[in-house]
Coordinates of N, CA, C and O in Angstrom, one line a residue:
X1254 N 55.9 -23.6 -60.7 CA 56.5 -24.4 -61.8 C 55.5 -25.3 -62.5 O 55.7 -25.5 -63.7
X1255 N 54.8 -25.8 -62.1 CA 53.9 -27.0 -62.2 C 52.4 -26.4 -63.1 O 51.6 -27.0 -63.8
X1256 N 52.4 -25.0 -62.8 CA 51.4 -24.1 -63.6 C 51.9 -23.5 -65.1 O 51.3 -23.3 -66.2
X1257 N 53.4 -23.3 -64.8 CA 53.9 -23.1 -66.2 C 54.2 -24.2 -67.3 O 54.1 -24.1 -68.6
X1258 N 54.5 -25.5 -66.4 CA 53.9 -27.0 -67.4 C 52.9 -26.5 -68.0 O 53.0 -25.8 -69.1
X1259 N 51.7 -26.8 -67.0 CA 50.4 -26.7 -67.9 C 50.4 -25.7 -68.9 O 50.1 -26.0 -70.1
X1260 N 50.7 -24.7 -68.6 CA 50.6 -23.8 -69.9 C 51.3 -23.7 -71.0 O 51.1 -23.2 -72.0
X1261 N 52.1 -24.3 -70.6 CA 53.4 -24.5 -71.8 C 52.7 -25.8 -72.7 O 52.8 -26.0 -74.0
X1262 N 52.0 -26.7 -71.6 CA 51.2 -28.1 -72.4 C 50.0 -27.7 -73.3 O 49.7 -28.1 -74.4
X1263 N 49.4 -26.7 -72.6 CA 48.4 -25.6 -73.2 C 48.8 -25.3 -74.3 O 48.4 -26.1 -75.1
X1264 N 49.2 -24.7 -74.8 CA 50.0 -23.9 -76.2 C 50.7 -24.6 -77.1 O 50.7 -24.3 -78.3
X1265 N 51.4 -25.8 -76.5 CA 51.5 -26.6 -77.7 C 51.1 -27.1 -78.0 O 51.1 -27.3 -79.2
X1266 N 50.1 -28.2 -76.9 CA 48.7 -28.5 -77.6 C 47.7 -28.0 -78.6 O 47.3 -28.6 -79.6
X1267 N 47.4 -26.6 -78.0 CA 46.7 -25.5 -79.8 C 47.4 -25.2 -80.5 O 47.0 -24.8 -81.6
X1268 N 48.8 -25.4 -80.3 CA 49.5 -24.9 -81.8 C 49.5 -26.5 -82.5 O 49.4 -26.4 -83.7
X1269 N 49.7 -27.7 -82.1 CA 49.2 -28.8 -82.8 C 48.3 -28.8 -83.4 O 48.5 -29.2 -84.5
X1270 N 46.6 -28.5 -83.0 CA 45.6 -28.7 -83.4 C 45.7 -27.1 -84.4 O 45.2 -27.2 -85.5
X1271 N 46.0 -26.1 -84.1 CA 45.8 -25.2 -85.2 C 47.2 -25.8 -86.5 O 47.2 -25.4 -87.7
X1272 N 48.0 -26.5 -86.0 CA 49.1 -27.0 -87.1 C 48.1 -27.9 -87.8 O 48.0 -27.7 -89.0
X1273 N 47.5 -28.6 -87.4 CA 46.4 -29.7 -87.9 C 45.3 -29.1 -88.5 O 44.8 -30.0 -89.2
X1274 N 44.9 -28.4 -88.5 CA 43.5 -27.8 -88.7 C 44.2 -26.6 -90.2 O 43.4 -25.9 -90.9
X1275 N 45.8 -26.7 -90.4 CA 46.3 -25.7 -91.8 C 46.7 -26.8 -92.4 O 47.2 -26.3 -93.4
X1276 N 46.8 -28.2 -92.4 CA 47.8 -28.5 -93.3 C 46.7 -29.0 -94.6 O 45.5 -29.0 -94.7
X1277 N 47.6 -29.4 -95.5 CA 47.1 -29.2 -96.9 C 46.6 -30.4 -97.2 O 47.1 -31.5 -96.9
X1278 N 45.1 -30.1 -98.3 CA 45.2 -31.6 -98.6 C 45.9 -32.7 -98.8 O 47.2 -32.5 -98.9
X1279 N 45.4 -33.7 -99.0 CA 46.3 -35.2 -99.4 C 45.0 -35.4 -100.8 O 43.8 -34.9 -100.8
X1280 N 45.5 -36.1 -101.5 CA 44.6 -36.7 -102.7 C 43.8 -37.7 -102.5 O 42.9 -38.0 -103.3
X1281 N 44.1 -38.4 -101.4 CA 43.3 -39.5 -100.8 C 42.1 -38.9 -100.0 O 41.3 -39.7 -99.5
X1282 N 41.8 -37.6 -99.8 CA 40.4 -37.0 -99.2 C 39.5 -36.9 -100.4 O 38.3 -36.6 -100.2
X1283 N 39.9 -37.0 -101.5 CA 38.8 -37.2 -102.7 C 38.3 -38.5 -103.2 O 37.7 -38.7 -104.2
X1284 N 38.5 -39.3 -102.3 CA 38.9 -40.9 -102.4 C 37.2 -41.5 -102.8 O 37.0 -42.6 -103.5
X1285 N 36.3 -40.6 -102.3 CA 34.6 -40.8 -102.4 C 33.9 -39.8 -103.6 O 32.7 -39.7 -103.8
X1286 N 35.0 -39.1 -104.3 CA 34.5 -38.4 -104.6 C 33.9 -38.9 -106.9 O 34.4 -39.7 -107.6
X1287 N 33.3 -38.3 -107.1 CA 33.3 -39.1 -109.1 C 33.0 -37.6 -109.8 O 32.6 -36.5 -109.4
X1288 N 33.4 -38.1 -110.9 CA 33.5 -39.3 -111.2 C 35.1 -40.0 -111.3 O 36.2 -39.3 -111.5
X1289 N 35.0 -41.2 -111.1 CA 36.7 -41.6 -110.9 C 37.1 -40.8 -112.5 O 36.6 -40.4 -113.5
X1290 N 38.5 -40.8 -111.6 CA 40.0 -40.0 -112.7 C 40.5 -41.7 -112.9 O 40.3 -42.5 -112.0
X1291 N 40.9 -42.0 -114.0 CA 41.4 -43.1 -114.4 C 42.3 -42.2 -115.7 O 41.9 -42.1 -116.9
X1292 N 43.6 -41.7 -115.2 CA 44.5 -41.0 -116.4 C 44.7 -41.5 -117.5 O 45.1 -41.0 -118.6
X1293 N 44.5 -42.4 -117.4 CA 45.1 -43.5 -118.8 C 43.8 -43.8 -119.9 O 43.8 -44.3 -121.0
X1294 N 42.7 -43.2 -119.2 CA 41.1 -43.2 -120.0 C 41.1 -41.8 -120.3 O 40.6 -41.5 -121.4
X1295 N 41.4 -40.8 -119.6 CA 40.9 -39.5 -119.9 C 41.9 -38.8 -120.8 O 41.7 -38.1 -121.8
X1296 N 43.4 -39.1 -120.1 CA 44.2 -38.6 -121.8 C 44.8 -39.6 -122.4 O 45.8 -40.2 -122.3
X1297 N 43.7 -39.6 -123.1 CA 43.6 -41.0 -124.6 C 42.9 -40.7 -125.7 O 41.7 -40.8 -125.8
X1298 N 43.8 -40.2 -126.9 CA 43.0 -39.3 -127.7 C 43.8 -37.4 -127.8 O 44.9 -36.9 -127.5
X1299 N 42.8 -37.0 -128.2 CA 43.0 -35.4 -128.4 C 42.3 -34.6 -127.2 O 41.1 -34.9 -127.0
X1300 N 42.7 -34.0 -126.8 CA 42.4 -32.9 -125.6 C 42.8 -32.0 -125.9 O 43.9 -31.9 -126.5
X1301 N 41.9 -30.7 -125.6 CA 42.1 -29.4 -126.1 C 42.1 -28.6 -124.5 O 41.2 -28.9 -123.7
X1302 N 43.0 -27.7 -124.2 CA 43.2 -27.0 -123.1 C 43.1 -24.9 -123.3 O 43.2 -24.2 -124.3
X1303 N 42.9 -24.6 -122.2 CA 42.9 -22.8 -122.1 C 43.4 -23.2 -120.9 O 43.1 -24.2 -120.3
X1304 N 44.2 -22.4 -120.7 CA 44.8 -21.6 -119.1 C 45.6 -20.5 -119.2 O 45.9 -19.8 -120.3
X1305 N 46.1 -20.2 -117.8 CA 46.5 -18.9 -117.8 C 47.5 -19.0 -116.8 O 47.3 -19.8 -116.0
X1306 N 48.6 -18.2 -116.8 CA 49.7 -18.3 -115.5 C 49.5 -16.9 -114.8 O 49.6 -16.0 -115.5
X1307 N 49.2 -16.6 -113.6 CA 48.9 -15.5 -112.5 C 50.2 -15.8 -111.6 O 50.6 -16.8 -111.0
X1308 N 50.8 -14.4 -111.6 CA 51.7 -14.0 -110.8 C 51.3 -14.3 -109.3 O 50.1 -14.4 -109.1
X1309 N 52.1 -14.6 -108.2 CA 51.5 -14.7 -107.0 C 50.3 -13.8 -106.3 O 49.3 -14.2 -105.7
X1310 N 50.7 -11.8 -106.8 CA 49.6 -11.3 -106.2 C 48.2 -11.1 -106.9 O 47.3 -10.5 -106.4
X1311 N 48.2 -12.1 -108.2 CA 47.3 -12.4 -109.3 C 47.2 -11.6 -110.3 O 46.0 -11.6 -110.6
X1312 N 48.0 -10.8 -111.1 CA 48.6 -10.9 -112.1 C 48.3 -11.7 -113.2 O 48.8 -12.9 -113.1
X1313 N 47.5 -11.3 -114.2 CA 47.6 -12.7 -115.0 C 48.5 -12.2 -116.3 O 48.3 -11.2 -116.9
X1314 N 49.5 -13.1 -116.5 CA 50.9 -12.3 -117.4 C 51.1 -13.1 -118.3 O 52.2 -13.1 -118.9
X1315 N 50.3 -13.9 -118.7 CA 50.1 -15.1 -119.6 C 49.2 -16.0 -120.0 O 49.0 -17.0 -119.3
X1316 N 48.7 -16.0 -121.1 CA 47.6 -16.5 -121.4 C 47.9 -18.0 -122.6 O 48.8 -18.0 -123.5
X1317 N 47.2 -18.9 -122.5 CA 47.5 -20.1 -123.8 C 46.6 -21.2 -123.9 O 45.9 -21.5 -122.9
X1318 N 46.5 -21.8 -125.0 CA 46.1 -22.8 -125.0 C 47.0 -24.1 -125.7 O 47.9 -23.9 -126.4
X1319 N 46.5 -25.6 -125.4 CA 47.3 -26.5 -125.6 C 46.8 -28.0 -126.5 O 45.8 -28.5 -126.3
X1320 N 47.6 -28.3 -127.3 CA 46.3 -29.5 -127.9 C 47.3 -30.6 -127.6 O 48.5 -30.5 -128.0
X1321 N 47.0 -31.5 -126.9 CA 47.4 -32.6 -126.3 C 46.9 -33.7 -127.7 O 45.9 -33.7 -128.4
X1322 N 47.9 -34.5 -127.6 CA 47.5 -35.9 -128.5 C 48.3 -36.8 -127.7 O 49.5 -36.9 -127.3
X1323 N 46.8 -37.8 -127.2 CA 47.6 -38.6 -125.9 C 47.3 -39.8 -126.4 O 46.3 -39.9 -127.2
X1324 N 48.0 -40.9 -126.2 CA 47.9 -43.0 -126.5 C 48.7 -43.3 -125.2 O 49.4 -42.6 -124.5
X1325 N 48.0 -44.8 -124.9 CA 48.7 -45.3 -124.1 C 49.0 -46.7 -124.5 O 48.1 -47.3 -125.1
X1326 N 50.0 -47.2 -124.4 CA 50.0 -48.8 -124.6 C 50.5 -49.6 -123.4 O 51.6 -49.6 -123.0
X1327 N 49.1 -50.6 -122.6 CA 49.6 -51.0 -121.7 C 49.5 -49.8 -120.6 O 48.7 -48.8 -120.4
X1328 N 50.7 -50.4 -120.0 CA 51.0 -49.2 -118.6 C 51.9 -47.8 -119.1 O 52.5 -47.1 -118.2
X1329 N 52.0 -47.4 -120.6 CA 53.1 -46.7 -120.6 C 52.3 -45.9 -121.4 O 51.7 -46.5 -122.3
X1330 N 52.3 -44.3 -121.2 CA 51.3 -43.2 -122.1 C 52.0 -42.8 -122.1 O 53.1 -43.1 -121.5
X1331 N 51.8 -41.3 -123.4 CA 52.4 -40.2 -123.7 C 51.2 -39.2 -123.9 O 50.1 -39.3 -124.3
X1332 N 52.1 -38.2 -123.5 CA 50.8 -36.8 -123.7 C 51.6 -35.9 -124.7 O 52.0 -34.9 -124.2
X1333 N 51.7 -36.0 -125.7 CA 52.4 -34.9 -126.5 C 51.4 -33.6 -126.8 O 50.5 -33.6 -127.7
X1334 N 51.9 -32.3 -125.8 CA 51.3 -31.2 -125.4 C 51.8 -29.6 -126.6 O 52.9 -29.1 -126.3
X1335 N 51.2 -29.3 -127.5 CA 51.5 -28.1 -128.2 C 51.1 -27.1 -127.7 O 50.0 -26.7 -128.1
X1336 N 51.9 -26.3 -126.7 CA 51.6 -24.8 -126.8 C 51.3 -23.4 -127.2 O 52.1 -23.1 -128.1
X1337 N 50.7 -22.7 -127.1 CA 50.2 -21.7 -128.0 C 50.1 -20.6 -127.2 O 49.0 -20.6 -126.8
X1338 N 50.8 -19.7 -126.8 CA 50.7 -18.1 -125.9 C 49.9 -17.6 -126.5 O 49.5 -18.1 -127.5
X1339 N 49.4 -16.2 -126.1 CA 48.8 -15.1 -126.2 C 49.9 -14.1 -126.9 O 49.5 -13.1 -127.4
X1340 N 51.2 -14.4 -126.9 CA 52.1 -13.1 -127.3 C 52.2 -14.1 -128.9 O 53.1 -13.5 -129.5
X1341 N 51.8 -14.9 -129.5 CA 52.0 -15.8 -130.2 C 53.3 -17.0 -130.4 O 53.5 -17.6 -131.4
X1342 N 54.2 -17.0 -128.8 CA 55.7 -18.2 -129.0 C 54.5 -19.6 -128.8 O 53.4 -19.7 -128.4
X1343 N 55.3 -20.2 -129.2 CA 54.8 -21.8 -129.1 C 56.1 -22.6 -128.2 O 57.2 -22.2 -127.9
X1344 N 55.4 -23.8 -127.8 CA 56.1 -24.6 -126.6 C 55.7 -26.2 -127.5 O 54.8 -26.4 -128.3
X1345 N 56.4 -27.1 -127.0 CA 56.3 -28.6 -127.1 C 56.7 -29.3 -126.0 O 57.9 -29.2 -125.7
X1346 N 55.8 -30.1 -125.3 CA 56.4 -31.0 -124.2 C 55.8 -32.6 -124.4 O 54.7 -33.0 -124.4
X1347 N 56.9 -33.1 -124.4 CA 56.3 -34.9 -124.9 C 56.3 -35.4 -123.0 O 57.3 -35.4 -122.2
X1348 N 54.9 -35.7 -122.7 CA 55.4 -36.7 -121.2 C 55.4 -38.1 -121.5 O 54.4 -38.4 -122.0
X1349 N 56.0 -38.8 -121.3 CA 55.7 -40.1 -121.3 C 56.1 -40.3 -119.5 O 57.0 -40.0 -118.7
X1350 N 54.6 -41.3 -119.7 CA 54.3 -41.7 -118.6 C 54.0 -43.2 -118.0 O 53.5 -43.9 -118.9
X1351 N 54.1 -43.8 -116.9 CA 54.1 -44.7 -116.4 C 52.8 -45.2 -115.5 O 53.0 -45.1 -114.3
X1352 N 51.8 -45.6 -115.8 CA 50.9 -46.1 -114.8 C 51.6 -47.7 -113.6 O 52.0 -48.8 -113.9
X1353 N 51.4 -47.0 -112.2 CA 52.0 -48.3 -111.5 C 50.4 -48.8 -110.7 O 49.2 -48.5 -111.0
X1354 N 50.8 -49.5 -109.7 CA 49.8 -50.1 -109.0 C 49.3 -48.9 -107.9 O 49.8 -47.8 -107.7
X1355 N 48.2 -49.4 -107.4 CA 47.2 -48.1 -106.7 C 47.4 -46.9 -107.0 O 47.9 -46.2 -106.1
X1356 N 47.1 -46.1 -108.5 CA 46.9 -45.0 -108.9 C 48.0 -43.9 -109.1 O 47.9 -42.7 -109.4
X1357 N 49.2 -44.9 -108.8 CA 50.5 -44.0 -108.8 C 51.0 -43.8 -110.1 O 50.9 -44.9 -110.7
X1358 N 51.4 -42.9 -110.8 CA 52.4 -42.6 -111.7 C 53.4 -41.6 -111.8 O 53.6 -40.6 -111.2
X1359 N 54.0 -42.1 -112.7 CA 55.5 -41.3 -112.4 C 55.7 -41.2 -113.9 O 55.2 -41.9 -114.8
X1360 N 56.8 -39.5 -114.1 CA 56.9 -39.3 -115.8 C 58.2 -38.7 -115.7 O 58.9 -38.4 -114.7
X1361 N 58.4 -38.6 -117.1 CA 59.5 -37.6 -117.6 C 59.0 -37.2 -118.5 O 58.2 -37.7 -119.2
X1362 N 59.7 -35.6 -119.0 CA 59.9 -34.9 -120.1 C 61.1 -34.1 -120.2 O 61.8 -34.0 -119.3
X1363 N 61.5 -33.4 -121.7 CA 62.9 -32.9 -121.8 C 63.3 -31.7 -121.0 O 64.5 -31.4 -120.9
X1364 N 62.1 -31.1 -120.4 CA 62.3 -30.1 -119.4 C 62.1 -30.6 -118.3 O 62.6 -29.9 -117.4
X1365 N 61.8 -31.3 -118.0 CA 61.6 -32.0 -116.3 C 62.8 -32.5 -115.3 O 63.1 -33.6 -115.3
X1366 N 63.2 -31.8 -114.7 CA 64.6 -32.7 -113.6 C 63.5 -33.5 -113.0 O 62.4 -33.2 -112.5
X1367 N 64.5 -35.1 -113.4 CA 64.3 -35.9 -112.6 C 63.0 -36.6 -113.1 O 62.6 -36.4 -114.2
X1368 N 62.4 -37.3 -112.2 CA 60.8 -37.8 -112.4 C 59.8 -37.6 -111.9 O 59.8 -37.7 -110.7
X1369 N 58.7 -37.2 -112.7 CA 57.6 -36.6 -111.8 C 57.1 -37.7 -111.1 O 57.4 -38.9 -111.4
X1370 N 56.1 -37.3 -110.0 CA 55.5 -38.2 -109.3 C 54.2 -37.9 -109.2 O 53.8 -36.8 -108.9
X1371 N 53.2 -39.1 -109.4 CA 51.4 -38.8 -109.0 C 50.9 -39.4 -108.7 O 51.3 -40.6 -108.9
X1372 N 49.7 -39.1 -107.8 CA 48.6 -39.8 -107.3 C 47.1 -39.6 -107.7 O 46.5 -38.6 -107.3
X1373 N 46.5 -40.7 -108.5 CA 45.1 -40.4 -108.2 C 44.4 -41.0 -107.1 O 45.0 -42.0 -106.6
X1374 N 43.3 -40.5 -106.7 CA 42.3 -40.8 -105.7 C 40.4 -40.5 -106.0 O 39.8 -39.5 -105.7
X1375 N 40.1 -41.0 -106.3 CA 38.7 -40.4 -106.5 C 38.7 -40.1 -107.9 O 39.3 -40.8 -108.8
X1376 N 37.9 -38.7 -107.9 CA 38.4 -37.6 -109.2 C 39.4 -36.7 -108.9 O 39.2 -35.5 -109.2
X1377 N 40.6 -37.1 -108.5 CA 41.4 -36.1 -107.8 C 42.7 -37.1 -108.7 O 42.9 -38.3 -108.6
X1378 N 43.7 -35.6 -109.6 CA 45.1 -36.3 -109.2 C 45.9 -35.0 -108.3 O 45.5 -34.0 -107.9
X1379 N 46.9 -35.7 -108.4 CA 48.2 -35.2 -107.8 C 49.9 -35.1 -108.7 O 50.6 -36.0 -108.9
X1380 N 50.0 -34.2 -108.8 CA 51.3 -34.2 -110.0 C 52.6 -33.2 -109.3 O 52.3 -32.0 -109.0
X1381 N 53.6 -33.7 -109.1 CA 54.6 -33.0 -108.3 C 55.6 -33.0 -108.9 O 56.2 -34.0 -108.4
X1382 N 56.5 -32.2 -110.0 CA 57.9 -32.1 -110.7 C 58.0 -31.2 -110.2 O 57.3 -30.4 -109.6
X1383 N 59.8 -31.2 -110.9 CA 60.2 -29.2 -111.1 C 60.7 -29.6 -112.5 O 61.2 -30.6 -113.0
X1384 N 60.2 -28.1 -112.9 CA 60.5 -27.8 -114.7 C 61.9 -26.9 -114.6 O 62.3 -26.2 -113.7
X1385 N 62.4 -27.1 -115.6 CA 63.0 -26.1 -116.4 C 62.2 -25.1 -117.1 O 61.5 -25.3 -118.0
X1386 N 62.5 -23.9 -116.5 CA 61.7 -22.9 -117.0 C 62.3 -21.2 -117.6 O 62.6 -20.2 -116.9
X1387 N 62.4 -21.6 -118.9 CA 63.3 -20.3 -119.5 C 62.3 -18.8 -119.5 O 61.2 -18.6 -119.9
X1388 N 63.6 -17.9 -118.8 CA 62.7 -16.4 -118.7 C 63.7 -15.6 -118.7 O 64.5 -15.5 -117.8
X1389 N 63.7 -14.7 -120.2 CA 64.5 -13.8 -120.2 C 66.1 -14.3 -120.3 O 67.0 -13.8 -119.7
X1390 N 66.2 -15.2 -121.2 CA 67.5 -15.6 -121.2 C 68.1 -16.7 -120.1 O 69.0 -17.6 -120.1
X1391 N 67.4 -16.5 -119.5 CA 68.0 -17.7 -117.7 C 67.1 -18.9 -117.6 O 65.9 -18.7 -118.0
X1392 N 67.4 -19.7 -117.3 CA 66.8 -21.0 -117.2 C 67.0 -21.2 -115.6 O 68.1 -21.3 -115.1
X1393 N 65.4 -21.2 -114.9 CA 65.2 -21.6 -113.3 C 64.7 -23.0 -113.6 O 64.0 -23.5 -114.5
X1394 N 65.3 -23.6 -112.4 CA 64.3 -24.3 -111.6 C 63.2 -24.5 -110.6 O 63.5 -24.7 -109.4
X1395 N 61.8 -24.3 -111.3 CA 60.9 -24.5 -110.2 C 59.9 -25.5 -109.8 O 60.1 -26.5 -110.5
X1396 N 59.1 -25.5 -109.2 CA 58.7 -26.7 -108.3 C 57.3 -26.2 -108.6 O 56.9 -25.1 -108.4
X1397 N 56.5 -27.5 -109.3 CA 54.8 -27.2 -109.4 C 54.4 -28.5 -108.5 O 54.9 -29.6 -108.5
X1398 N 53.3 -27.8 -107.7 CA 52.4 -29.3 -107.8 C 51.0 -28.7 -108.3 O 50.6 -27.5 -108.3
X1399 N 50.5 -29.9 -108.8 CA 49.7 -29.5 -109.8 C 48.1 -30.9 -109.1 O 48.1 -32.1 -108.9
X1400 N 47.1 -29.7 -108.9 CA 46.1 -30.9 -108.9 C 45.2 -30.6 -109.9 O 45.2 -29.6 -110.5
X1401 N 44.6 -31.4 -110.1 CA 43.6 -32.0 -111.7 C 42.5 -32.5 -111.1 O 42.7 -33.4 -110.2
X1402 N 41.4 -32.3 -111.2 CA 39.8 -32.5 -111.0 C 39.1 -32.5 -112.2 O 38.9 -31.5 -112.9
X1403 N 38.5 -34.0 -112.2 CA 37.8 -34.7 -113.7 C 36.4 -34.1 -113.0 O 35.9 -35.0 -112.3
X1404 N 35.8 -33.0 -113.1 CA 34.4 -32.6 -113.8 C 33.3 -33.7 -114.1 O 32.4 -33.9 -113.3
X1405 N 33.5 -34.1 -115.0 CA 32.7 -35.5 -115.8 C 33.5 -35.9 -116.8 O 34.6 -35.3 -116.8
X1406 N 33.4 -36.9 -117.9 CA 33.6 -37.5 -118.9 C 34.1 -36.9 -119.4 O 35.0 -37.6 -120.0
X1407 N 34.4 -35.3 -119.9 CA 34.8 -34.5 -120.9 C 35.8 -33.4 -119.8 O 37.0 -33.3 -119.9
X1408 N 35.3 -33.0 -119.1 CA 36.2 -31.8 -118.8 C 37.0 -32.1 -117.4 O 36.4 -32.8 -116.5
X1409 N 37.8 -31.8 -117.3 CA 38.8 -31.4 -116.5 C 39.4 -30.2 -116.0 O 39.9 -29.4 -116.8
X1410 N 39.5 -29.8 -114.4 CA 40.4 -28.5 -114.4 C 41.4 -28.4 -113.3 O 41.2 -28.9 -112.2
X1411 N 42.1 -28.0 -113.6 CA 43.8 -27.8 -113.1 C 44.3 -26.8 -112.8 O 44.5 -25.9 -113.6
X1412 N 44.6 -26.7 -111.2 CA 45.4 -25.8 -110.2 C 46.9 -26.2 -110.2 O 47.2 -27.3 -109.7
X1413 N 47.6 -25.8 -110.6 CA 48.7 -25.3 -110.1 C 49.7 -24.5 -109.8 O 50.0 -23.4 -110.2
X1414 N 50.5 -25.2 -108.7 CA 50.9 -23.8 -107.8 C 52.8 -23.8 -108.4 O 53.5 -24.8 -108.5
X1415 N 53.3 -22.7 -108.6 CA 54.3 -22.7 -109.0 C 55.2 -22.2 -107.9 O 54.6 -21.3 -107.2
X1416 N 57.2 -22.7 -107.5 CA 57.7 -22.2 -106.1 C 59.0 -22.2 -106.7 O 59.3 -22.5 -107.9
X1417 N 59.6 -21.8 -106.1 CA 60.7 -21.6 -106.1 C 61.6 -21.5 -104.6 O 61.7 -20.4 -104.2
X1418 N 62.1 -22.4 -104.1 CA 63.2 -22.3 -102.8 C 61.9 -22.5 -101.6 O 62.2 -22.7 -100.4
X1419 N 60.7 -22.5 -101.9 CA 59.7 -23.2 -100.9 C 58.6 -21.2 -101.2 O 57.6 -20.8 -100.5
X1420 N 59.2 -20.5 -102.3 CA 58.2 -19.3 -102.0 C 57.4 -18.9 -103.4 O 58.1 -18.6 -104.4
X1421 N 56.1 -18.8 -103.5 CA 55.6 -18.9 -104.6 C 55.5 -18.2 -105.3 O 54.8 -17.2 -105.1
X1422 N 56.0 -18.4 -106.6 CA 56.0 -17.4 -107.8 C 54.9 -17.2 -108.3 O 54.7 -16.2 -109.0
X1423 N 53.6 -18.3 -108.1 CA 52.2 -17.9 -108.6 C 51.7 -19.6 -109.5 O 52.2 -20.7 -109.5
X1424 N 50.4 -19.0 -110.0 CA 49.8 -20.3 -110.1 C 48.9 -20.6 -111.9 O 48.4 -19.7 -112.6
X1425 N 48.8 -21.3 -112.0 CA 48.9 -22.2 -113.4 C 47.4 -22.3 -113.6 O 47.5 -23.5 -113.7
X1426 N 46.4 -22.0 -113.8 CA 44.8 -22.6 -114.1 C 45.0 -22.7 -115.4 O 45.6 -22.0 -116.2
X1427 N 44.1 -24.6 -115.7 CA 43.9 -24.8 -117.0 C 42.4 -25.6 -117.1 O 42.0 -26.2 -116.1
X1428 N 41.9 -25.7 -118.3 CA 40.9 -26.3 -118.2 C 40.8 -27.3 -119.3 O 39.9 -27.1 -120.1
X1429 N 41.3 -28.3 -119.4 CA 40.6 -29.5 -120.8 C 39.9 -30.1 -120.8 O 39.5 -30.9 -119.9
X1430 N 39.5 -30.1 -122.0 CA 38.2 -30.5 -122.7 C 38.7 -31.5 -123.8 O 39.4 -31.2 -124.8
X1431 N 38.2 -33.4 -123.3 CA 38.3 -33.8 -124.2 C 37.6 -34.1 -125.2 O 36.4 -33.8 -125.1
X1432 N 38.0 -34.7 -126.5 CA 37.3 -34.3 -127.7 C 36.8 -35.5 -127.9 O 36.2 -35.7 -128.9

């Protein structure tokens, strides 16, 4: 009995450390990293974007670019985002956003349930909503998180992962360039 402890302590012991050794970053491990992201400096002004949406098995089934016209006053921005596909539809999303204390912000837009939430760290943010997202007549709700890595002074680039019920419908790459 006293051997099957051990082993039983054995295995869940490695499955902690291999649970530890998968889990996902945090935005605070970029915490040393530059040049700092300070959101409220970088979209301020006109930003020009390219990206592309990839199906989970990578698939790329959409292509676009976006011209952001961003101000902030104070602690309160907006990013007013014009989309542009590759099939030629166009998209508009206004974020207005909130800078709080230690790097946190939180937003809304007219597709957004609820309020998004973020963190910067370093050159690292963190952006976590779910959109409304029309396809084919049906409007889902899905869940991005989205991280953003400031490059330098001008460019920026952007992973995100798109889900649905916790299983991934695929992922968002963009790149902006501000002007």
């Amino acid at each position: 009995m006293n051997t099957r402890r051990h082993v039983l302590f054995a295995l869940l012991a490695g499955s902690a450390v291999l649970v530890a050794g998968c889990a996902n970053p945090q935005v605070s491990d970029y915490a040393q990293q530059q040049p700092t992201l300070e959101l409220d400096r970088y979209f301020n002004g006109r930003i020009r974007a390219h990206g592309m949406f990839q199906k989970r098995g990578g698939e790329v089934v959409r292509r676009f670019t976006v011209v952001m016209d961003c101000h902030w006053q104070g602690n309160q921005g907006v990013l007013d985002e014009a989309f542009t596909y590759s099939d030629g539809t166009t998209e508009r999303r206004v974020w207005r956003l909130t800078k709080h204390a230690d790097g946190r912000y939180t937003g809304r837009a007219d597709d957004v349930v609820g309020e998004a939430q973020g963190q910067t760290s370093g050159n690292a943010f963190r952006w976590n909503y779910t959109l409304r997202l029309p396809v084919d007549g049906t409007t889902y709700e899905v869940q991005f998180d989205d991280w953003m890595f400031l490059i330098d002074e001008r460019v920026m680039l952007n992973r995100a992962t798109m889900s649905k019920f916790g299983v991934s419908l695929g992922e968002v790459l963009l790149s902006f360039r501000k002007e």
